[in-house]
Amino acid sequence: MDEMPKGNPPPEPAAQPAQAEVSRRDFLARALRASGGAFALLAGGGAIASDGERYDWEAHRWAYLIDTEKCIGCGSCVRACKAENGVPDGYFRTWVERYLISPEASHVDSPNGGMDGFPPLQTAFEPTKSFFVPKLCNHCKETPCVQVCPVGASYRTKDGVVLVDGKRCIGCGYCVQACPYGSRFISPETHTAEKCTWCYHRITKGLKPACVEVCPTATRQFGDMKREDDPVRLAIAHGRVVVLQANLLTEPQAYYLGIDMEVR
Amino acid sequence: MPEITGYAFPNDIHVHWSLMIVMYPYITGFVAGSFIVTALYHLFGKNEFQPVARLSLAASFCFLLVAGLPLQLHLGHPERGLFVMITPNFTSAMAGFGILYSFYLMIVMLEVWFVWRGEIIQTARRSRGLKRAFYAALALGTYDTSPQALEIDHRAVKVLSAIGLPSACMLHGYVGFIFGGIKANPWWSTPLMPVIFLCSAAVSGIALLILVYQVTAKLGRRVIQADTVSAMARWLWFFLIITVTLELLEIIMLAYENSEEWHIISPLLTTRLQFSFISMQMIIGSLIPFILLFIVTVMNRYLHEKVRNTLTVMASLLLLLQVFSMRWNVVIGGQLLSKSFRGLRSAYEPHLFEREGILVAIVLFVLPFVILYVFDRLLPIEAPPGAHAPDPHGDAPPAAGVSPAA
């Protein structure tokens, strides 16, 4: 939980609510890690924190950092996302991939998106390295999904988050096809395109995305590129980060540390 | 749950673009292809096409009326379908649909009106009561059938054909663009895609018209014009060669470059699409019709009329399958491979009874023929005997009713 307070302090909230909020978050995160179940509480927590604050989307530009060296494949993030966002079964706003690699062969899997962790696996070859890679929407600057939406239901907010207006989406699925990362799906419940929102309902209230909140190893970090001293900004600015499928020039805003060339 | 070989991104295992999205380019292909045939007569002076000029225009119109339906049926929110027309987002290729579709519909409706105008007025004059009111309304208030007026009609038809041909090409090229412009999908992303779609549209359109022409001629006990059949077979052969060349070029290029994409496309073609691509699209759908049409084209003068008709009908039937397979392999094939480039999902099988299922697809294919039948009831497709056979080129009309076959 140490990463939480120093990660990215909420941009605006007054001293009093901020105090209350941090302790509540602390409490919730611990409770969640222990129980692994009651994630729905997070939504409630977010709602209370919002009271009386006005969010200025010009004042932020969000970015996401994934330090794959730290991921232990526990799947808390996937469970938290499901609970927080009501993601339908069999569909994923975030997931975790497992890579088992030798110089001769490789194996990748993501059983149920990594939601239930990763059972031990026997491969036909002797892996010489293995690691986990959390995936989610890259919230690309030059995103093909927004480009191809025929009705403008997909859009990029000023603070750098790619969202879908569920009331405008006609459910044509073009954005699903256009996303190179497999981040979108047509929900069988709403029949519209859905995707990771970086928990926009939370980040606009000074909270972190649910997946970042529950990550026990600080693999997932969330930050504001408009804050000079933001740890995520510093890591991206000074570290050797990569983005996925950089050749497509979609300019992802989710950055990776310690990634292998096998990862797409 | 579909089975996955290798590793697919967990959201990549769903085939969101279903059989309806296969039907959509199939149907618009007929729209564009038929219009190409009508333009060959009206615009390029191919008089052999005179017997099918009206039929192909009517067919293009009838298929056009149905073209939007599969899209509508596919949408997650069909009630919002009109948003594409009224609030388009112009960075999206798909937003072009409203403009291209409506523009082309307007052109075709105008052309239909000019082609049938003389007959509409004559029918109005001959009829009484409701029927008269109906045709009088269709005449749009002008009853001028003087030679000068008809001459203007002919010129209008020519101009409309000249506008309609690029519009039809745009309408269908745009469908190819929808796929070709998706850089995320290696099986779709190629600038060749719109061209392939266009050429295969010509193939499907001509093949369909060969069939409809022969069937309607048989039903109406009319003579099947040998000139027309062999000319259509020749053009069909030409477009088939171009289409298959481009389809193969795309794949050979990927294989030759040994690109990253090839490592997933190669297993896609040889496992998941083995039947629909190799057997159906390439062998049964391309190679055999190629040979049949080769015979018709090269040995035309030695062929008995019945042999020629049978060979072209067989080739046309197979080519309708070829084009359907091509649409299937593009639309469905592109969704069987994961963008992880590491996994393929098991084959997609549509159900018989569902909104995007097989039965609906069959209805969508039959519906244009029903509309064509109604069209023919209202505006007879076969020009009335003795009526002016409009020859827009001032050349001698083709020998009518005479079979040159030995």
XYZ file of C-alpha atoms in Angstrom:
670
model
C 0.000 0.000 0.000
C 3.050 2.268 0.328
C 2.839 3.248 -3.311
C -0.596 4.722 -2.979
C -0.023 7.954 -1.098
C 3.141 8.914 -2.933
C 1.906 7.730 -6.318
C -0.282 10.542 -7.452
C -1.994 12.609 -4.852
C -5.467 13.588 -5.915
C -5.183 16.850 -7.807
C -7.795 18.984 -6.130
C -9.528 17.715 -3.041
C -9.492 19.835 0.088
C -7.386 18.731 3.020
C -10.186 17.250 5.022
C -11.726 14.933 2.407
C -8.290 13.952 1.171
C -7.322 12.693 4.577
C -10.501 10.745 4.943
C -10.119 9.410 1.449
C -6.596 8.115 1.842
C -7.425 6.232 4.941
C -10.541 4.814 3.393
C -8.593 3.758 0.327
C -5.990 2.229 2.522
C -8.585 0.344 4.405
C -10.408 -0.779 1.298
C -7.288 -1.919 -0.481
C -6.270 -4.014 2.488
C -9.725 -5.410 2.925
C -9.893 -6.248 -0.740
C -6.544 -7.913 -0.815
C -7.573 -10.001 2.139
C -11.026 -10.885 0.903
C -10.530 -10.590 -2.836
C -14.260 -10.153 -3.122
C -15.964 -7.022 -1.996
C -14.746 -4.784 -4.811
C -18.116 -3.229 -5.341
C -17.323 -1.087 -2.333
C -14.805 0.775 -4.426
C -17.538 2.315 -6.510
C -19.233 3.584 -3.402
C -15.982 5.001 -2.085
C -15.446 6.930 -5.294
C -18.909 8.369 -5.245
C -18.514 9.814 -1.777
C -15.132 11.350 -2.526
C -16.560 13.366 -5.393
C -18.761 15.583 -3.330
C -18.386 19.248 -3.979
C -15.306 19.019 -6.191
C -15.147 20.216 -9.746
C -12.818 18.354 -12.048
C -10.785 20.319 -14.589
C -9.846 18.048 -17.449
C -7.463 20.602 -18.912
C -5.307 20.313 -15.807
C -4.374 16.656 -16.290
C -2.987 14.287 -18.856
C -3.128 10.792 -17.547
C -0.616 8.075 -18.299
C -0.192 4.483 -17.201
C 3.005 2.674 -16.397
C 3.385 -1.086 -16.167
C 6.542 -2.434 -14.612
C 6.326 -6.042 -15.773
C 9.306 -7.069 -13.614
C 7.076 -6.659 -10.591
C 3.972 -8.526 -11.732
C 3.309 -11.738 -9.848
C 0.237 -12.757 -11.835
C -2.140 -12.675 -8.864
C -5.022 -11.422 -11.014
C -6.270 -8.958 -8.380
C -6.367 -6.243 -11.027
C -8.580 -8.285 -13.329
C -10.951 -9.121 -10.485
C -11.017 -5.522 -9.290
C -11.793 -4.303 -12.805
C -14.610 -6.798 -13.186
C -16.138 -5.792 -9.893
C -15.628 -2.064 -10.349
C -16.929 -1.882 -13.898
C -19.326 -4.807 -14.097
C -17.425 -6.359 -16.982
C -19.434 -9.246 -18.482
C -18.042 -12.756 -18.104
C -15.739 -13.769 -20.895
C -14.877 -10.158 -21.760
C -12.002 -8.142 -20.397
C -11.134 -4.500 -19.896
C -7.817 -5.645 -18.528
C -6.080 -8.995 -18.447
C -2.730 -10.526 -17.588
C -0.643 -12.613 -19.977
C 1.909 -15.223 -18.961
C 5.002 -15.715 -21.101
C 7.203 -18.800 -20.926
C 10.122 -18.445 -23.280
C 13.222 -20.320 -24.294
C 15.565 -19.479 -27.153
C 13.800 -22.132 -29.224
C 10.150 -21.875 -28.277
C 7.605 -19.776 -26.468
C 4.264 -20.245 -24.811
C 1.755 -17.535 -23.996
C -1.511 -17.898 -22.182
C -4.032 -15.953 -20.179
C -6.511 -18.391 -18.633
C -9.731 -16.468 -18.086
C -7.747 -13.283 -18.552
C -5.619 -14.209 -15.539
C -8.563 -13.446 -13.305
C -8.087 -16.529 -11.161
C -4.321 -16.366 -11.184
C -2.180 -18.810 -13.124
C -2.133 -22.543 -12.433
C 1.255 -24.257 -12.766
C 2.034 -25.211 -16.317
C 4.180 -27.899 -17.929
C 5.577 -26.950 -21.301
C 7.152 -29.253 -23.862
C 10.261 -27.116 -23.702
C 12.417 -25.850 -20.877
C 11.577 -22.171 -20.392
C 14.602 -20.010 -19.752
C 12.590 -16.977 -18.782
C 9.054 -16.305 -17.769
C 7.092 -13.234 -16.819
C 3.630 -11.730 -16.653
C 2.370 -8.820 -18.733
C -0.743 -6.939 -17.653
C -2.659 -5.527 -20.594
C -5.372 -2.911 -20.915
C -6.475 -0.184 -23.266
C -3.433 1.883 -24.229
C -5.477 5.083 -24.519
C -3.545 5.933 -27.670
C -3.111 9.543 -28.726
C -3.557 8.666 -32.386
C -6.062 5.995 -31.771
C -7.614 4.095 -34.673
C -10.716 3.266 -32.632
C -11.741 6.908 -32.373
C -10.824 7.465 -35.999
C -13.087 4.715 -37.297
C -16.156 5.338 -35.125
C -18.775 6.337 -37.702
C -20.887 8.351 -35.276
C -18.282 9.865 -32.972
C -19.337 7.760 -29.998
C -15.696 6.980 -29.273
C -13.654 9.996 -28.294
C -10.539 11.087 -26.493
C -10.964 13.382 -23.530
C -8.743 16.411 -22.957
C -7.056 14.615 -20.092
C -6.065 11.828 -22.471
C -8.585 9.074 -21.844
C -10.323 7.213 -24.657
C -13.978 6.713 -23.831
C -17.153 5.429 -25.447
C -20.462 7.244 -25.204
C -22.777 4.310 -24.638
C -25.787 6.408 -25.580
C -24.421 7.230 -29.029
C -22.675 3.953 -29.843
C -24.577 2.067 -32.537
C -22.735 -1.189 -31.862
C -21.252 -1.563 -35.329
C -18.053 -3.081 -33.963
C -15.725 -1.157 -36.251
C -13.662 0.096 -33.301
C -13.307 -3.463 -32.029
C -11.797 -4.423 -35.368
C -9.593 -1.346 -35.499
C -7.977 -1.740 -32.076
C -4.621 -3.472 -32.540
C -4.489 -4.499 -28.889
C -7.796 -6.348 -28.533
C -8.853 -3.889 -25.840
C -12.427 -3.420 -26.969
C -15.447 -5.657 -27.158
C -19.148 -5.419 -27.860
C -20.860 -6.027 -24.558
C -23.500 -8.752 -24.713
C -25.451 -6.726 -22.154
C -25.435 -3.196 -23.534
C -24.746 -4.153 -27.175
C -22.350 -1.237 -27.371
C -18.573 -1.059 -27.496
C -16.928 -1.169 -24.090
C -13.382 -0.800 -22.950
C -11.084 0.240 -20.153
C -11.813 3.815 -19.067
C -8.901 4.013 -16.655
C -11.840 4.126 -14.230
C -12.689 7.623 -15.396
C -15.392 7.827 -12.739
C -12.652 7.343 -10.144
C -9.748 9.329 -11.537
C -11.905 12.412 -11.943
C -12.537 12.189 -8.214
C -8.913 11.993 -7.272
C -8.853 8.215 -6.972
C -6.779 5.738 -8.915
C -8.104 3.159 -11.342
C -9.309 0.066 -9.495
C -6.567 -2.117 -11.003
C -3.834 0.266 -9.808
C -5.473 0.570 -6.419
C -5.384 -3.155 -5.735
C -2.054 -4.046 -7.362
C -0.011 -5.459 -4.462
C 3.385 -5.011 -6.131
C 3.032 -1.584 -7.756
C 3.319 -3.189 -11.168
C 0.527 -0.914 -12.287
C 1.036 2.787 -11.750
C -1.073 5.697 -12.774
C 0.094 9.243 -13.087
C -0.380 12.703 -14.456
C 1.970 13.848 -17.217
C 1.130 17.453 -16.436
C 2.734 17.199 -13.009
C 6.484 17.689 -13.203
C 7.197 15.591 -10.103
C 4.795 12.779 -10.870
C 6.606 9.438 -10.400
C 4.991 8.010 -13.523
C 6.007 11.031 -15.546
C 9.545 10.779 -14.165
C 9.728 7.082 -14.967
C 8.549 7.677 -18.524
C 10.781 10.690 -18.947
C 13.963 9.090 -17.609
C 13.466 5.350 -17.892
C 13.736 3.121 -20.971
C 10.101 2.543 -21.585
C 8.412 0.965 -24.568
C 4.882 0.970 -25.879
C 3.138 -1.958 -27.515
C 3.163 -2.244 -31.306
C 4.975 1.047 -31.636
C 5.275 0.420 -35.386
C 1.583 1.214 -35.791
C 2.190 4.767 -34.572
C -0.899 4.836 -32.409
C 1.076 6.591 -29.646
C -0.093 4.542 -26.669
C -0.226 6.253 -23.303
C 0.323 3.016 -21.429
C 4.074 2.521 -21.067
C 5.910 -0.672 -20.239
C 9.084 -1.375 -18.336
C 11.037 -4.600 -18.651
C 9.174 -5.975 -21.608
C 10.396 -8.647 -24.029
C 10.274 -8.651 -27.821
C 7.866 -11.574 -27.670
C 5.170 -9.238 -26.340
C 2.843 -7.636 -28.829
C -16.883 -21.295 -26.530
C -14.618 -21.314 -29.561
C -11.449 -23.315 -29.388
C -8.207 -21.422 -29.617
C -4.972 -22.676 -31.094
C -2.005 -20.743 -29.782
C -2.713 -17.584 -27.848
C -5.442 -15.101 -28.718
C -6.096 -11.877 -26.849
C -9.048 -12.773 -24.620
C -11.393 -10.306 -26.377
C -10.305 -11.540 -29.797
C -12.196 -14.797 -29.600
C -15.526 -13.246 -30.588
C -16.588 -12.898 -34.194
C -18.392 -9.557 -33.962
C -18.738 -9.135 -37.701
C -21.077 -11.931 -38.555
C -22.722 -13.452 -41.601
C -24.545 -10.153 -42.139
C -21.262 -8.382 -42.751
C -20.482 -11.103 -45.281
C -23.811 -10.457 -46.983
C -23.312 -6.716 -47.103
C -20.370 -6.652 -49.538
C -21.910 -9.589 -51.381
C -25.064 -7.581 -52.064
C -23.353 -4.265 -52.795
C -21.118 -6.245 -55.129
C -24.185 -7.099 -57.198
C -25.187 -3.441 -57.125
C -21.849 -2.290 -58.519
C -21.388 -5.238 -60.855
C -24.814 -4.845 -62.423
C -24.224 -1.172 -62.934
C -20.960 -1.918 -64.706
C -22.921 -4.062 -67.164
C -25.478 -1.361 -67.817
C -22.652 1.142 -68.267
C -20.931 -1.120 -70.757
C -23.959 -0.594 -72.987
C -24.959 2.980 -72.232
C -21.494 4.403 -71.858
C -19.044 2.222 -73.730
C -21.235 1.350 -76.679
C -21.102 -2.404 -76.192
C -24.237 -3.170 -78.164
C -24.081 -6.857 -77.298
C -25.242 -5.804 -73.846
C -28.399 -4.131 -75.117
C -30.636 -7.114 -74.185
C -29.460 -6.963 -70.557
C -29.023 -3.198 -70.173
C -32.446 -2.608 -68.653
C -32.284 -5.795 -66.646
C -28.929 -4.866 -65.137
C -30.080 -1.370 -64.233
C -33.190 -2.778 -62.576
C -31.122 -5.433 -60.778
C -28.677 -2.815 -59.514
C -31.603 -0.772 -58.206
C -33.288 -3.750 -56.483
C -30.113 -4.960 -54.811
C -29.369 -1.407 -53.734
C -32.681 -1.216 -51.884
C -31.631 -4.238 -49.822
C -27.955 -3.301 -49.419
C -28.393 -1.412 -46.157
C -30.479 -4.123 -44.482
C -27.681 -6.498 -43.422
C -25.891 -3.588 -41.776
C -29.023 -2.588 -39.959
C -29.571 -6.171 -38.823
C -26.032 -6.377 -37.544
C -25.960 -3.231 -35.421
C -26.040 -3.634 -31.678
C -28.482 -0.717 -31.677
C -30.385 -0.735 -34.967
C -32.571 2.100 -33.731
C -29.482 4.315 -33.822
C -28.530 3.276 -37.351
C -29.549 6.627 -38.776
C -26.842 8.332 -36.696
C -24.403 7.284 -39.420
C -26.377 9.427 -41.841
C -27.302 12.399 -39.659
C -24.291 12.782 -37.367
C -21.415 11.182 -39.251
C -17.882 11.328 -37.904
C -15.943 12.025 -41.056
C -12.651 10.619 -39.878
C -14.338 7.229 -40.188
C -14.491 5.493 -43.537
C -17.819 4.084 -42.446
C -19.293 7.580 -42.218
C -19.017 7.763 -45.993
C -21.782 5.202 -46.253
C -24.621 7.684 -45.903
C -23.310 10.003 -48.588
C -22.230 7.336 -51.057
C -25.356 5.276 -50.600
C -27.805 8.151 -50.911
C -25.973 9.700 -53.835
C -25.849 6.453 -55.736
C -29.483 5.700 -54.922
C -30.425 9.083 -56.335
C -28.445 8.508 -59.528
C -29.918 5.053 -60.074
C -33.459 6.232 -59.404
C -32.993 9.060 -61.895
C -31.549 6.711 -64.472
C -34.407 4.262 -64.002
C -36.836 7.106 -64.452
C -35.228 8.328 -67.663
C -34.955 4.834 -69.130
C -38.590 3.975 -68.396
C -40.073 7.449 -68.767
C -41.540 6.891 -72.211
C -43.256 3.697 -71.130
C -44.485 5.211 -67.878
C -46.271 7.939 -69.869
C -47.683 5.501 -72.395
C -49.000 3.272 -69.622
C -50.516 6.281 -67.904
C -52.245 7.252 -71.135
C -53.574 3.759 -71.720
C -54.858 3.173 -68.188
C -57.819 4.244 -66.124
C -58.482 4.978 -62.469
C -55.931 4.165 -59.812
C -53.467 2.687 -62.228
C -53.533 5.856 -64.279
C -53.023 7.960 -61.161
C -50.079 5.793 -60.136
C -48.285 6.066 -63.468
C -49.189 9.717 -63.802
C -47.513 10.265 -60.455
C -44.474 8.302 -61.625
C -44.287 10.525 -64.709
C -43.693 13.467 -62.369
C -45.927 15.788 -64.308
C -44.236 15.715 -67.680
C -45.915 13.934 -70.547
C -43.634 14.934 -73.376
C -42.817 11.902 -75.511
C -41.802 13.772 -78.611
C -38.696 12.443 -80.394
C -36.770 15.460 -79.107
C -37.795 14.700 -75.533
C -36.838 11.036 -75.907
C -33.523 12.101 -77.343
C -32.936 14.196 -74.240
C -33.841 11.139 -72.166
C -31.168 9.133 -73.922
C -28.572 11.774 -73.340
C -29.607 12.024 -69.701
C -29.204 8.269 -69.348
C -25.735 8.497 -70.787
C -24.738 11.298 -68.436
C -26.262 9.480 -65.463
C -24.361 6.328 -66.424
C -21.201 8.367 -66.542
C -21.867 9.655 -63.024
C -23.305 6.374 -61.811
C -20.345 4.246 -62.805
C -17.814 6.018 -60.590
C -20.467 6.258 -57.862
C -21.063 2.511 -57.988
C -17.317 1.956 -57.928
C -16.996 4.303 -54.971
C -19.849 2.603 -53.135
C -18.220 -0.762 -53.454
C -14.623 0.394 -53.312
C -15.552 2.002 -50.030
C -16.636 -1.399 -48.706
C -13.187 -2.715 -49.547
C -11.685 0.371 -47.945
C -13.504 -0.400 -44.674
C -11.414 -3.550 -44.453
C -8.290 -2.401 -46.263
C -7.870 0.568 -43.945
C -7.648 -1.444 -40.728
C -3.953 -1.472 -39.938
C -4.573 -3.633 -36.887
C -5.579 -6.587 -39.018
C -2.888 -8.029 -41.285
C -5.375 -10.062 -43.296
C -7.335 -6.923 -44.196
C -4.802 -4.166 -44.273
C -3.787 -3.758 -47.891
C -4.439 -1.022 -50.443
C -5.356 -3.816 -52.839
C -8.490 -4.545 -50.843
C -10.814 -1.965 -52.482
C -9.572 -2.977 -55.920
C -10.110 -6.659 -55.215
C -13.583 -5.897 -53.922
C -14.379 -3.884 -57.023
C -13.171 -6.491 -59.481
C -14.943 -9.277 -57.682
C -18.049 -7.078 -57.668
C -17.864 -6.974 -61.443
C -17.484 -10.751 -61.462
C -20.483 -11.317 -59.219
C -22.598 -8.758 -61.079
C -21.943 -10.175 -64.517
C -22.315 -13.753 -63.285
C -25.629 -12.921 -61.678
C -26.897 -11.196 -64.813
C -25.902 -14.130 -66.995
C -28.040 -16.329 -64.788
C -30.973 -13.938 -64.511
C -30.855 -13.205 -68.228
C -30.942 -16.852 -69.201
C -33.599 -17.761 -66.659
C -35.895 -14.861 -67.546
C -35.420 -15.502 -71.268
C -36.359 -19.139 -70.757
C -39.375 -18.202 -68.642
C -40.487 -15.569 -71.124
C -39.822 -17.937 -74.060
C -37.510 -15.419 -75.590
C -34.461 -16.226 -77.651
C -31.237 -16.059 -75.702
C -28.929 -13.835 -77.691
C -25.746 -15.712 -78.448
C -23.864 -12.431 -78.905
C -24.923 -11.256 -75.484
C -24.023 -14.496 -73.760
C -20.595 -14.746 -75.326
C -19.868 -11.068 -74.687
C -20.845 -11.440 -71.046
C -18.779 -14.604 -70.765
C -15.801 -12.758 -72.227
C -16.098 -9.869 -69.770
C -16.708 -12.273 -66.935
C -13.540 -14.098 -67.844
C -11.616 -10.833 -67.989
C -12.773 -9.681 -64.570
C -12.210 -13.150 -63.112
C -8.606 -13.103 -64.260
C -7.992 -9.678 -62.752
C -9.728 -10.569 -59.508
C -7.899 -13.822 -58.947
C -4.582 -12.279 -59.958
C -5.007 -9.577 -57.338
C -6.230 -12.015 -54.704
C -3.214 -14.221 -55.249
C -0.811 -11.297 -55.535
C -1.737 -10.127 -52.090
C -0.944 -13.512 -50.587
C 2.146 -14.239 -52.640
C 3.527 -10.857 -51.699
C 3.086 -11.576 -47.992
C 4.665 -15.003 -48.390
C 7.537 -13.729 -50.498
C 8.326 -10.916 -48.104
C 8.045 -13.479 -45.317
C 6.553 -10.712 -43.246
C 5.586 -11.026 -39.624
C 1.959 -11.252 -40.711
C 2.625 -14.232 -42.923
C 3.402 -16.391 -39.925
C -0.196 -16.128 -38.800
C -1.872 -15.801 -42.212
C -0.234 -18.913 -43.576
C -1.727 -21.192 -40.888
C -5.012 -19.292 -41.205
C -5.246 -20.171 -44.894
C -4.086 -23.741 -44.588
C -6.076 -24.701 -41.505
C -9.096 -22.536 -40.708
C -9.810 -21.405 -44.256
C -8.640 -24.533 -45.991
C -12.100 -25.354 -47.292
C -13.488 -21.888 -47.894
C -10.310 -20.406 -49.345
C -8.326 -23.128 -51.057
C -11.159 -25.437 -52.113
C -14.008 -23.003 -52.648
C -12.492 -19.659 -53.538
C -9.482 -20.838 -55.473
C -10.215 -24.228 -57.012
C -13.971 -24.710 -57.360
C -14.688 -21.004 -57.561
C -11.811 -19.760 -59.695
C -9.921 -22.472 -61.507
C -12.931 -24.372 -62.843
C -14.851 -21.272 -64.033
C -11.619 -20.013 -65.537
C -11.384 -23.174 -67.641
C -15.087 -23.095 -68.544
C -14.942 -19.451 -69.595
C -11.661 -20.063 -71.378
C -13.508 -22.605 -73.525
C -16.399 -20.223 -74.155
C -14.113 -17.341 -75.031
C -11.478 -19.073 -77.086
C -13.603 -21.718 -78.792
C -16.715 -19.561 -79.060
C -17.390 -20.094 -82.767
C -17.215 -23.872 -82.497
C -19.656 -24.104 -79.622
C -23.267 -25.092 -79.997
C -25.558 -22.522 -78.450
C -26.723 -24.936 -75.759
C -23.165 -25.817 -74.829
C -22.241 -22.156 -74.583
C -25.269 -21.378 -72.442
C -24.651 -24.338 -70.171
C -20.964 -23.569 -69.748
C -21.605 -19.915 -68.928
C -24.382 -20.805 -66.510
C -22.147 -23.306 -64.737
C -19.274 -20.859 -64.603
C -21.599 -18.127 -63.311
C -23.000 -20.326 -60.568
C -19.514 -21.256 -59.444
C -18.445 -17.632 -59.566
C -21.330 -16.603 -57.336
C -19.922 -19.143 -54.884
C -16.414 -17.824 -55.432
C -17.373 -14.279 -54.617
C -19.362 -15.354 -51.575
C -16.379 -17.383 -50.376
C -14.120 -14.401 -50.941
C -16.391 -12.168 -48.833
C -16.541 -14.876 -46.183
C -12.799 -15.420 -46.141
C -12.100 -11.722 -45.821
C -14.753 -10.850 -43.233
C -14.749 -14.007 -41.132
C -11.152 -15.021 -41.838
C -9.910 -11.698 -40.551
C -11.620 -12.347 -37.235
C -10.360 -15.885 -36.775
C -6.828 -14.645 -36.313
C -6.010 -12.827 -33.117
C -4.180 -9.533 -33.193
C -1.711 -11.217 -30.882
C -0.497 -12.861 -34.114
C -0.175 -15.974 -32.010
C -3.545 -17.591 -32.111
C -6.417 -18.717 -34.302
C -9.915 -19.390 -33.101
C -12.037 -22.249 -34.327
C -14.308 -21.753 -37.295
C -17.307 -19.455 -36.969
C -20.594 -21.187 -37.673
C -23.707 -19.040 -37.922
C -26.951 -20.512 -36.670
C -29.967 -21.080 -38.850
C -32.404 -19.084 -36.753
C -30.941 -15.896 -35.345
C -30.990 -12.257 -36.222
C -27.711 -12.581 -38.067
C -28.238 -16.200 -39.059
C -28.417 -18.278 -42.205
C -32.153 -17.956 -42.775
C -31.991 -14.168 -42.673
C -29.053 -14.282 -45.090
C -31.093 -16.376 -47.511
C -33.999 -13.964 -47.215
C -31.631 -11.079 -47.911
C -30.425 -12.811 -51.042
C -33.926 -13.648 -52.265
C -35.495 -10.300 -51.392
C -33.901 -8.363 -54.287
C -35.368 -10.902 -56.721
C -38.805 -10.395 -55.197
C -38.335 -6.658 -55.591
C -37.133 -7.259 -59.132
C -40.309 -9.198 -59.837
C -42.462 -6.357 -58.510
C -40.343 -3.911 -60.473
C -41.002 -5.916 -63.617
C -44.758 -5.900 -62.915
C -44.738 -2.127 -62.623
C -42.101 -1.237 -65.183
C -41.667 -4.156 -67.609
C -37.969 -4.905 -67.904
C -38.279 -6.423 -71.346
C -38.829 -3.558 -73.765
C -42.258 -3.873 -75.391
C -42.033 -5.287 -78.940
C -41.876 -2.548 -81.499
C -40.943 0.019 -78.944
C -37.973 2.172 -79.695
C -34.907 0.177 -78.865
C -32.832 3.066 -77.660
C -29.491 2.942 -79.320
C -27.478 5.596 -77.644
C -24.610 5.337 -80.052
C -26.279 5.801 -83.394
C -24.915 2.452 -84.538
C -27.065 -0.218 -86.059
C -28.859 -2.152 -83.339
C -27.693 -5.708 -82.836
C -29.489 -8.348 -84.813
C -32.504 -8.978 -82.644
C -34.062 -12.367 -82.302
C -31.640 -13.992 -84.673
C -29.408 -16.637 -83.271
C -26.100 -16.643 -85.055
C -25.276 -20.065 -83.720
C -24.731 -22.612 -86.432
